[in-house]
Short mmCIF file of C-alpha atoms and ligand atoms in Angstrom, two decimals:
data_model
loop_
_atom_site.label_atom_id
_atom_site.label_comp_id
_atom_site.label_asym_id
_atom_site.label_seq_id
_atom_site.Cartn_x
_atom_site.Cartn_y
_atom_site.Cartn_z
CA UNK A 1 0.00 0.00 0.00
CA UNK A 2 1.45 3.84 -0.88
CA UNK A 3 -0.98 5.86 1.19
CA UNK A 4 0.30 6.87 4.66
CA UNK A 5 -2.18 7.51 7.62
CA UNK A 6 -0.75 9.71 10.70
CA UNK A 7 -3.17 9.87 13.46
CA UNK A 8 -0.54 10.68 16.36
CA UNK A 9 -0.75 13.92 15.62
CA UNK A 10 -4.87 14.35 17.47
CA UNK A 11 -3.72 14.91 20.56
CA UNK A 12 -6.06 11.09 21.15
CA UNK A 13 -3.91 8.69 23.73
CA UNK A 14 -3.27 5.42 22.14
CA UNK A 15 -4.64 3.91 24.30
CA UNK A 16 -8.33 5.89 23.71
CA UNK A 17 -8.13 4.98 20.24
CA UNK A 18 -7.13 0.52 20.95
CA UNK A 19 -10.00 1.41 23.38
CA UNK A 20 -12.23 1.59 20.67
CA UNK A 21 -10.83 -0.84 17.56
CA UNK A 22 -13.68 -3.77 18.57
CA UNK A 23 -16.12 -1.58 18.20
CA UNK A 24 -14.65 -0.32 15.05
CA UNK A 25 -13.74 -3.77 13.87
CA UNK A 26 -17.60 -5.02 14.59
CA UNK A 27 -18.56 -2.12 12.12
CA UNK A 28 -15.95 -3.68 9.34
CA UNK A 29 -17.70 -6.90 10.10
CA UNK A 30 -21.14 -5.58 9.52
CA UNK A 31 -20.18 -4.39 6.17
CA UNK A 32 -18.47 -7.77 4.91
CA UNK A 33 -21.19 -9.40 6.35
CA UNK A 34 -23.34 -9.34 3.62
CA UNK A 35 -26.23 -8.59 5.30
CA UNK A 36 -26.45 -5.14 5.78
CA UNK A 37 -28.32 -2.94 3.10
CA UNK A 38 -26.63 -0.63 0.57
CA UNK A 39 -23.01 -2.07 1.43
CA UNK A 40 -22.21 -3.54 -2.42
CA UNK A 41 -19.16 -1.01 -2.74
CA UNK A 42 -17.47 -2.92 -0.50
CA UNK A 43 -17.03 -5.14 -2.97
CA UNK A 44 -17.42 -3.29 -6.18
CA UNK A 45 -13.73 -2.80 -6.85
CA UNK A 46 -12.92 -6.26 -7.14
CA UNK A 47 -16.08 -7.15 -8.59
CA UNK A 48 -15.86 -4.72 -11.12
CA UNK A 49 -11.74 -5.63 -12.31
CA UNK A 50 -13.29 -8.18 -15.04
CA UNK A 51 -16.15 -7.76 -16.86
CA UNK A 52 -17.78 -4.78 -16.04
CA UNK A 53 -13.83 -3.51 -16.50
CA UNK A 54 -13.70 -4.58 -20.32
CA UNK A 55 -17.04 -3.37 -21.15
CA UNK A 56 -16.37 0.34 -20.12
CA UNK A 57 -13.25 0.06 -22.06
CA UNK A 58 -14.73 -0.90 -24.95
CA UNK A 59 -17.43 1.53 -24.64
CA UNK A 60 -14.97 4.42 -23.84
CA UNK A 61 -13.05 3.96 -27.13
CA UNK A 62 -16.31 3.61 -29.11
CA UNK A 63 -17.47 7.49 -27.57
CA UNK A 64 -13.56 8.81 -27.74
CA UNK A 65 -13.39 7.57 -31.93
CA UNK A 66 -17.12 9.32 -32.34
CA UNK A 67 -17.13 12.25 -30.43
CA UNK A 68 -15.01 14.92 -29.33
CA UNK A 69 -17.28 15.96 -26.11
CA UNK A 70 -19.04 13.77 -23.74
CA UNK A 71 -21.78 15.69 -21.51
CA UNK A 72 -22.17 13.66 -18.56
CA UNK A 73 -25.45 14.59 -16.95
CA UNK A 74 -25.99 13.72 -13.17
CA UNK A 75 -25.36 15.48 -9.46
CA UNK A 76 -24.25 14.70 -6.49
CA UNK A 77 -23.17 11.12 -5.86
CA UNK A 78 -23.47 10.52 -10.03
CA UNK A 79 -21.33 13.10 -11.09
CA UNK A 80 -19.04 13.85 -7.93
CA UNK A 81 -16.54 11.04 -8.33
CA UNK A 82 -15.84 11.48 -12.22
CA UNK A 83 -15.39 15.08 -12.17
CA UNK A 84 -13.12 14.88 -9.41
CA UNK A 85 -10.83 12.13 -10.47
CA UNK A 86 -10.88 13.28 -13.95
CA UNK A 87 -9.89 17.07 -12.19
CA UNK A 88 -6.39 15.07 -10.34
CA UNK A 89 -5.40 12.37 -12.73
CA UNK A 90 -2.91 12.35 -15.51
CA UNK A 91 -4.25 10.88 -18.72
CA UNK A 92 -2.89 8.26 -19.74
CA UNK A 93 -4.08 7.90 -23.04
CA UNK A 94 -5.91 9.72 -25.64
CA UNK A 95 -8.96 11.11 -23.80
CA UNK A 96 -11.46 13.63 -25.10
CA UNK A 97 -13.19 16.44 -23.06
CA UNK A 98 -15.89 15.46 -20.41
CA UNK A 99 -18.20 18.45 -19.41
CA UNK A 100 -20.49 17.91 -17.00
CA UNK A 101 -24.50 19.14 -16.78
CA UNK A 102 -27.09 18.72 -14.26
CA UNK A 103 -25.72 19.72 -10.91
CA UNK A 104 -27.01 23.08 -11.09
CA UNK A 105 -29.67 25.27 -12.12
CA UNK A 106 -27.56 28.50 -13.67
CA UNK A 107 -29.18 29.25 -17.53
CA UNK A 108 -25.96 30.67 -18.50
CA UNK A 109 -23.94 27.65 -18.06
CA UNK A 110 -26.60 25.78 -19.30
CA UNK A 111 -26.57 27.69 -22.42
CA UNK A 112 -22.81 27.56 -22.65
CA UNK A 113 -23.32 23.81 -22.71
CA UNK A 114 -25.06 23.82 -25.57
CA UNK A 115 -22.89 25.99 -27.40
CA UNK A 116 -20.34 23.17 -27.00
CA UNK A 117 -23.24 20.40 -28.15
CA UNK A 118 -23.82 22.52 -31.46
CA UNK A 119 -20.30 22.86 -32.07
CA UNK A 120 -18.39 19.56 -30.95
CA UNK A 121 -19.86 15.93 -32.32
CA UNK A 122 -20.65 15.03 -28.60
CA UNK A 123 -22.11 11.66 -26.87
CA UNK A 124 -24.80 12.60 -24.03
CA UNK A 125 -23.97 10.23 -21.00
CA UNK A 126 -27.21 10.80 -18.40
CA UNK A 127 -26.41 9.25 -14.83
CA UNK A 128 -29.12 9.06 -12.12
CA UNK A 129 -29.59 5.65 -9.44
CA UNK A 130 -33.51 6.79 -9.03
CA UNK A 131 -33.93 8.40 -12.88
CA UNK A 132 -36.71 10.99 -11.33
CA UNK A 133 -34.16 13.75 -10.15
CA UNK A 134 -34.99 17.30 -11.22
CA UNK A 135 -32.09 18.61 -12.28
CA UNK A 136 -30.70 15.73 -14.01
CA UNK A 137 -34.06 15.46 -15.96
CA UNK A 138 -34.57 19.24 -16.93
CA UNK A 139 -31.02 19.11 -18.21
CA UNK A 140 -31.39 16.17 -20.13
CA UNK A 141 -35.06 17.74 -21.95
CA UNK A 142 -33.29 20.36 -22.28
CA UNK A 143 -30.41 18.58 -24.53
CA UNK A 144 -32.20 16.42 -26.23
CA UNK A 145 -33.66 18.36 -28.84
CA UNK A 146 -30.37 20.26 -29.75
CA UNK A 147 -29.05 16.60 -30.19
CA UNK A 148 -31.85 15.41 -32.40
CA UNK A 149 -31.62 18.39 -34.27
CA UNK A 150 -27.81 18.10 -34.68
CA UNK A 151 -28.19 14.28 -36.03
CA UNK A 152 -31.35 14.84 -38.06
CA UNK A 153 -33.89 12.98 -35.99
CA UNK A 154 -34.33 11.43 -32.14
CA UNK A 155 -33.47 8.36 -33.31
CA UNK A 156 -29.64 9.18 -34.52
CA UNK A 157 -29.70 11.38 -31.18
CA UNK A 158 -30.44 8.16 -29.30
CA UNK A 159 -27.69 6.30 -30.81
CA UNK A 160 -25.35 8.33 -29.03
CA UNK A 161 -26.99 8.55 -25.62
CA UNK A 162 -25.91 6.13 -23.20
CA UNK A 163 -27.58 6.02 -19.59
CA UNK A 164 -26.25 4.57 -16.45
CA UNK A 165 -29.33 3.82 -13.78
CA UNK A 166 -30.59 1.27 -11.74
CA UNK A 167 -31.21 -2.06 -13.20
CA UNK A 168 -34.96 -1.58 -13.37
CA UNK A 169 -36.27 0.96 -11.39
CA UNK A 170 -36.99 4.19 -12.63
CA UNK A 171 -38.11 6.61 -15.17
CA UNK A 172 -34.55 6.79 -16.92
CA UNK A 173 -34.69 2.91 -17.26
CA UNK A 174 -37.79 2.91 -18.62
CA UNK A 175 -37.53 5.64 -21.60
CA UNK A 176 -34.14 3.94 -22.40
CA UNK A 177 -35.71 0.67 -22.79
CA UNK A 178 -38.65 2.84 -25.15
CA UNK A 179 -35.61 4.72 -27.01
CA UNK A 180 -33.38 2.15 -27.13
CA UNK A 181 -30.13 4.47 -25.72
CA UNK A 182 -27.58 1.80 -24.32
CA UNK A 183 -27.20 1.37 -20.78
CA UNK A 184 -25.24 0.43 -17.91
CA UNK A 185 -26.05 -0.14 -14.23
CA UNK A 186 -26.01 1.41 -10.91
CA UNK A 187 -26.36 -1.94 -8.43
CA UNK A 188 -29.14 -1.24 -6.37
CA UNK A 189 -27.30 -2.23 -2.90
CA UNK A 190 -24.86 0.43 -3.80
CA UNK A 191 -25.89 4.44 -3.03
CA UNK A 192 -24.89 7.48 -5.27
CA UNK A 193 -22.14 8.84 -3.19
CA UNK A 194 -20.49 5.55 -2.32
CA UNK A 195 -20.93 4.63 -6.26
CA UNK A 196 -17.40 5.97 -8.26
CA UNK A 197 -15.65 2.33 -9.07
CA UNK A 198 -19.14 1.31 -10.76
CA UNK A 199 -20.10 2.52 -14.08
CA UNK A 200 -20.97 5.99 -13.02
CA UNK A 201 -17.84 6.89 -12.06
CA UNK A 202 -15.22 4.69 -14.80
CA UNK A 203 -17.22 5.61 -17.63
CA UNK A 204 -16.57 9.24 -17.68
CA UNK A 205 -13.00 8.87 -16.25
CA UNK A 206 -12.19 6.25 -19.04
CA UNK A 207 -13.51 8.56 -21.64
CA UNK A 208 -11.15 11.24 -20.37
CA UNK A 209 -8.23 8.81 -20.41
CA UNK A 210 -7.55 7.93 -16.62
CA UNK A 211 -6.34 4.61 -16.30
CA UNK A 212 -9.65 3.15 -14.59
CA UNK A 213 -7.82 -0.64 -14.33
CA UNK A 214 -5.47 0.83 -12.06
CA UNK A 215 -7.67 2.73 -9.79
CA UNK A 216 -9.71 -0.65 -9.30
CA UNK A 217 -6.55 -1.95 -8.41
CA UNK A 218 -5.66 0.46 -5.82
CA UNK A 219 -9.25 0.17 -4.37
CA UNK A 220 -9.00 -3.80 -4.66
CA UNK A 221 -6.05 -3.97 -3.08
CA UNK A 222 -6.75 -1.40 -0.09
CA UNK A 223 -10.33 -3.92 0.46
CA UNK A 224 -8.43 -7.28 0.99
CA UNK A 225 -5.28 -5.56 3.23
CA UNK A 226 -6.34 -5.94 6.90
CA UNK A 227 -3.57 -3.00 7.44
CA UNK A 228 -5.67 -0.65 5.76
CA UNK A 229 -9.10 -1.78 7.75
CA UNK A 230 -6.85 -0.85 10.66
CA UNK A 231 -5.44 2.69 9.32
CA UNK A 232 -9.32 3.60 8.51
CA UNK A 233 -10.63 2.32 11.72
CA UNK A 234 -8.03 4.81 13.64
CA UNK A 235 -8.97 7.81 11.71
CA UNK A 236 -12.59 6.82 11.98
CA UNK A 237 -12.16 6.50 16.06
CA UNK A 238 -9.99 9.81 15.79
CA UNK A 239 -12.83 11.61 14.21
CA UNK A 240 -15.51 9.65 16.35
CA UNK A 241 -13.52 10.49 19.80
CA UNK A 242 -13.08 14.25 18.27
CA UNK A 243 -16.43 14.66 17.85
CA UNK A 244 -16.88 13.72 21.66
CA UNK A 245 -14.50 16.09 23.20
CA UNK A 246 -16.61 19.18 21.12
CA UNK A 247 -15.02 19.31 18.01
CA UNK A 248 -17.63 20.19 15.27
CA UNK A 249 -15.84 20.97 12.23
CA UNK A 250 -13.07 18.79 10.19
CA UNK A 251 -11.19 21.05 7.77
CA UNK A 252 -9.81 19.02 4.71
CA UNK A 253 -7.00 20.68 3.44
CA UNK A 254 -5.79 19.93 -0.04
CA UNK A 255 -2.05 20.60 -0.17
CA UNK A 256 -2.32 19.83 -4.19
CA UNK A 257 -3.84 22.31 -7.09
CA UNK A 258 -5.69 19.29 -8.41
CA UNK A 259 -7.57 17.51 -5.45
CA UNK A 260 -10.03 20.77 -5.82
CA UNK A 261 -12.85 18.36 -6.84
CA UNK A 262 -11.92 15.79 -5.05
CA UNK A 263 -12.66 17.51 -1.66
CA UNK A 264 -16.11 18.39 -2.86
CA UNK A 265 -17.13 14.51 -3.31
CA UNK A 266 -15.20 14.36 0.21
CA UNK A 267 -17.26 16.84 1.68
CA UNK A 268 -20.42 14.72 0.04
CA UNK A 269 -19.59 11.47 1.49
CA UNK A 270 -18.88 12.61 5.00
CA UNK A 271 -21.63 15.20 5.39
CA UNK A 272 -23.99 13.13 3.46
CA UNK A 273 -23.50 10.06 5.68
CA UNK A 274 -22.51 11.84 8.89
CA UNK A 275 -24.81 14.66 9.24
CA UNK A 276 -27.47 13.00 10.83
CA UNK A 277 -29.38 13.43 14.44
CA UNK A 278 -27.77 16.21 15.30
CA UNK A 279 -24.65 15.14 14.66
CA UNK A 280 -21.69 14.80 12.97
CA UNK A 281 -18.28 16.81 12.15
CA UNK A 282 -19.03 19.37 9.50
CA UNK A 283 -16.99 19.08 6.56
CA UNK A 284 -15.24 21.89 5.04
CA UNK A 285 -12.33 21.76 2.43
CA UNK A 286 -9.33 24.76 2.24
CA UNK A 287 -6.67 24.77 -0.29
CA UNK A 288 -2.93 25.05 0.98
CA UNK A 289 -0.91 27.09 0.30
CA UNK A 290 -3.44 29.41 -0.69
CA UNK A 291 -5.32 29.51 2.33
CA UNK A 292 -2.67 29.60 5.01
CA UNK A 293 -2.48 33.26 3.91
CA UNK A 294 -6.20 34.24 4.28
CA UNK A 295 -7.72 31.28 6.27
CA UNK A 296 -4.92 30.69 8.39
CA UNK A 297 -5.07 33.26 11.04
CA UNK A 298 -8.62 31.40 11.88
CA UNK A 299 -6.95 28.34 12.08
CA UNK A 300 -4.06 29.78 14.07
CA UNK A 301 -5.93 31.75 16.44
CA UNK A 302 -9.98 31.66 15.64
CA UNK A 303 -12.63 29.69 18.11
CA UNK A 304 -10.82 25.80 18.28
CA UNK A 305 -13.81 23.85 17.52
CA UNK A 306 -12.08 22.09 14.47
CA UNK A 307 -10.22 19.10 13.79
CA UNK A 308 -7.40 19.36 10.30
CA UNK A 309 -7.25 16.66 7.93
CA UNK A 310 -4.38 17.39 5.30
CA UNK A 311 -3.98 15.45 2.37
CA UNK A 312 -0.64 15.54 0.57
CA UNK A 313 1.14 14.48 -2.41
CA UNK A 314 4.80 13.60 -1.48
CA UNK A 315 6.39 13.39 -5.00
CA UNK A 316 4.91 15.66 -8.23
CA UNK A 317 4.69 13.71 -10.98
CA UNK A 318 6.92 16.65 -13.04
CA UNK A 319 9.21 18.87 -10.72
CA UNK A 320 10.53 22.37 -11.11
CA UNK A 321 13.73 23.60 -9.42
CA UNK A 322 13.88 27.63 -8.56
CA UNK A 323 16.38 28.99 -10.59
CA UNK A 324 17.03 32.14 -8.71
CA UNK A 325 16.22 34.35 -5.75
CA UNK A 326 16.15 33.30 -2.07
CA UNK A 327 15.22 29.26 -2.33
CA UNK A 328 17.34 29.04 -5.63
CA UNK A 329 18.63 25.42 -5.52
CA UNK A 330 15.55 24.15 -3.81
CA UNK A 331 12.30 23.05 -5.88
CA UNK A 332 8.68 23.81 -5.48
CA UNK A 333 8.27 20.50 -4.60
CA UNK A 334 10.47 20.98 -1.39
CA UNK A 335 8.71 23.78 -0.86
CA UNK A 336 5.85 22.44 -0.52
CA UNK A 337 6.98 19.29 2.02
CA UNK A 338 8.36 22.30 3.98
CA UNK A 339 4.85 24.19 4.10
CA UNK A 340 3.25 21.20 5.35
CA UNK A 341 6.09 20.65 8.17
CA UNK A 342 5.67 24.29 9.25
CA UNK A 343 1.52 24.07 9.36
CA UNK A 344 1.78 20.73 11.49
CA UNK A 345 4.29 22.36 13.38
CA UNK A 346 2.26 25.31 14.01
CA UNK A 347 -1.18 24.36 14.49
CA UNK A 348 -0.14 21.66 16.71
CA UNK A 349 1.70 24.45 18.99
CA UNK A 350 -1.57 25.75 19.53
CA UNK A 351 -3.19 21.99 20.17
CA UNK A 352 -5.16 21.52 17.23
CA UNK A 353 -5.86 18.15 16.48
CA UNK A 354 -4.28 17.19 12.68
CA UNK A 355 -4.48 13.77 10.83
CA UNK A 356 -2.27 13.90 8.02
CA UNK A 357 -2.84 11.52 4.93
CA UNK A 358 0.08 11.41 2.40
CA UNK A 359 -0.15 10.09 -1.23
CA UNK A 360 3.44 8.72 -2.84
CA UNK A 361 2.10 10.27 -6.14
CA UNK A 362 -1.40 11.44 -7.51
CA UNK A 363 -1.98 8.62 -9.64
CA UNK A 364 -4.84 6.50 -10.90
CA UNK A 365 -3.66 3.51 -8.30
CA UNK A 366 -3.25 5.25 -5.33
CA UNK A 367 -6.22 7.79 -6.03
CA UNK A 368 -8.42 4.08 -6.06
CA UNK A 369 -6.73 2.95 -2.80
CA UNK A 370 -7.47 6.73 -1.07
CA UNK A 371 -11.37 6.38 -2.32
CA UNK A 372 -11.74 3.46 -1.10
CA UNK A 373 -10.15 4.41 2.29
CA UNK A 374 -12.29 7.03 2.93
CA UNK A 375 -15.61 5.32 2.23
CA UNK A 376 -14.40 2.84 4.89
CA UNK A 377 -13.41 5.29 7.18
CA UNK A 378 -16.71 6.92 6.48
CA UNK A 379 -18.85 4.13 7.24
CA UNK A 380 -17.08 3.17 10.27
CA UNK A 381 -17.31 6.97 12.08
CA UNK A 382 -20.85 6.92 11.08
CA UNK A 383 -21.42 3.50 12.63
CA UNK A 384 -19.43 4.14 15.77
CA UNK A 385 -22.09 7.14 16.23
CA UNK A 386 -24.87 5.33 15.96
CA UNK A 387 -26.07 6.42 12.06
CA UNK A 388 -26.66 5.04 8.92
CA UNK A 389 -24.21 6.16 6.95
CA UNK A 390 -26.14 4.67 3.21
CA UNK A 391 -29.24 7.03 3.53
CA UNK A 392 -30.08 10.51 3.56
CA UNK A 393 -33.49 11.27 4.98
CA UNK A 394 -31.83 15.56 4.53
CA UNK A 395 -31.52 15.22 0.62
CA UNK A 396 -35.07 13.69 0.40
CA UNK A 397 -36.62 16.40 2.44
CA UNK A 398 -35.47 18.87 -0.58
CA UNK A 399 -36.38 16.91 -3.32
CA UNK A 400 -40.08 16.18 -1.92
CA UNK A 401 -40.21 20.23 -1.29
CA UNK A 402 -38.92 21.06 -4.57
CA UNK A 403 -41.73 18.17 -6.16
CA UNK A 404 -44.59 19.43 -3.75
CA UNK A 405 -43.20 23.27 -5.19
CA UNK A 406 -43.77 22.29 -8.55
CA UNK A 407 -46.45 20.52 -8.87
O1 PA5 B 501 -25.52 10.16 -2.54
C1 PA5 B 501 -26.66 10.27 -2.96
O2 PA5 B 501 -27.47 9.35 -2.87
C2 PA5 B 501 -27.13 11.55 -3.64
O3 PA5 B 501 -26.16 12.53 -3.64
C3 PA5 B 501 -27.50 11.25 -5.09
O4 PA5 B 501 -26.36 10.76 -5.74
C4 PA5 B 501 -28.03 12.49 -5.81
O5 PA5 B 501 -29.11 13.03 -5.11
C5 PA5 B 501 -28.46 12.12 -7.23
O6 PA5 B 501 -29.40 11.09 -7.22
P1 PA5 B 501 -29.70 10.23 -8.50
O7 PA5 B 501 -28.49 9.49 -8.89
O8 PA5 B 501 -30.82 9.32 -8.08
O9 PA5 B 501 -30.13 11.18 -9.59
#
């Protein structure tokens, strides 16, 4: 395994958190066990390394020799994990863009879309689990005609839509069935935000040329290593115990330009599972080093109701030395493992409580085995609080408003 998990940094005794690693390994149990509902990505990586694997492939160079956009349409948990992988990883072979429609309701980018769809020869991909969300649908009637009128008739449009839904459930299953637009599935036992190593996530990213096989791989691997159940279930008890002594807030701090994305489907899977009863540490994301200069003095100083997770990439895949000036000889790299020194060095003067997660390299491998990390580490906190960390009762609240608003 690359990734490396510091907890000693929380201020937690050891002892507190060995205290607490049945209770954390019961939780692991439960979602092996096969019996508990919505827990299929605990599986899905390896599950999804053969044939599921090949057909995305295949599919991916079909859209990538036809097109030269794919609009993905979905939100939240079926959009989150593309964009954001496809944001960090190098491409590894010949990709074409992915743009991305659905997760908001702003005309103007709407309209900017469609520029693109007039322009480019573009494949619609439409993701939803249920098929009935609002957004997802008014951007897809909104597309389709441009597309029909771009290929000369529905039918031609339909050839190059390809939805990803639930098996059989569903409005979006049940017009692709009527228009014949190929299909792939979203397992039911597996929810939106816990769904990026099945089809909703690879498709996109293997359209934009991420290496998909290797990300399963990272995730496989990081499911069948007992280390790594441990290294989750100590963050997850670090968080859990945080939570206990009054912290309310976790900041995730990106120490990379291109995990920007990537702490937005964070922020989704922990507040989305966590937030629940009451409860739960909110999740925020900063970006380092831009916001040690403007974000920092609340960090340093401000109320200390927080908890700091920093993620950090130890080697850049390209480097750049400093040619001149006052840290000529050094490179920007160094700089950068020096920042990170000098904020845990800083912030823990002042007793904040910092878990620091470092990537060898912001690849497709190691990006599957961090994933996959977190959603264990996600499940587990939630569990140890007593919550269920596959619904959320807060999301459906909105969407009956919004239908009850419309209708
Ligand atoms: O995690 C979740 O379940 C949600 O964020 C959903 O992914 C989001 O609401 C979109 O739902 P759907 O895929 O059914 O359109």
């Amino acid at each position: 395994m690359k990734l490396t998990i510091k907890t000693q940094n929380t201020g937690i005794a050891q002892s507190e958190i060995e205290a607490l690693r049945g209770d954390a390994g019961k939780a692991l149990d439960r979602l092996w066990s096969g019996r508990e509902p919505m827990t299929g990505w605990v599986q899905a990586p390896s599950k999804n390394k053969g044939e599921l694997l090949e057909k995305v492939l295949a599919m991916a160079d079909v859209i990538r020799n036809e097109a030269e956009l794919l609009v993905v349409i979905g939100i939240g948990g079926s959009y989150l994990g593309a964009k954001a992988a496809i944001e960090a990883l190098p491409k590894y072979e010949r990709g074409i863009p992915v743009r991305f429609l659905g997760n908001n309701l702003c005309s103007e980018y709407f309209l900017e879309t469609i520029e693109e769809v007039k322009n480019k020869k573009t494949v619609v991909c439409v993701i939803s689990k249920s098929g009935n969300t609002m957004e997802v649908q008014t951007a897809f009637e909104v597309i389709k005609p441009y597309m029909a009128e771009k290929y000369g008739s529905q039918e031609e449009a339909a050839r190059r839509i390809l939805a990803i839904t639930d098996a059989e459930k569903g409005s979006l299953r049940a017009e692709a069935i009527e228009k014949g637009y190929t299909t792939l599935e979203i397992p039911d036992d597996i929810g939106g935000r816990y769904s990026v190593f099945t089809a909703a996530g690879l498709l996109p990213m293997a359209v934009s040329g991420i290496d998909i096989r290797a990300m399963l791989e990272g995730a496989a691997e990081c499911a069948a290593s007992p280390e790594w159940d441990l290294a989750a279930a100590d963050y997850a008890i670090a968080r859990f115990l945080l939570q206990k002594q009054g912290k309310e807030v976790e900041f995730l701090e990106m120490c990379h330009s291109r995990l920007g994305y990537f702490g937005e489907w964070l922020k989704q899977l922990f507040g989305e599972s966590e937030g629940k009863e009451g409860g739960g540490l909110l999740p925020t994301t900063l970006t380092f080093s831009t916001d040690l200069h403007s974000m920092g003095q609340y960090l340093q100083q401000g109320r200390q109701i927080f908890m700091e997770t920093l993620f950090v990439v130890d080697n850049p895949l390209k480097e750049i030395p400093i040619p001149s000036g006052p840290q000529a000889g050094r490179t920007v790299g160094e700089l950068s493992d020096i920042m990170v020194q000098s904020v845990v060095a800083a912030h823990r003067a002042v007793d904040i409580p910092i878990v620091e997660i470092h990537m060898e390299k912001l690849d497709a491998y190691e990006y599957g085995e961090l994933l996959y990390f977190l959603e264990t580490t996600c499940a587990i906190t939630a569990m140890l609080s007593r919550v269920n960390p596959f619904d959320q009762p807060g999301v459906e609240g909105y969407k009956a408003e919004m239908h009850k608003l419309l209708d």
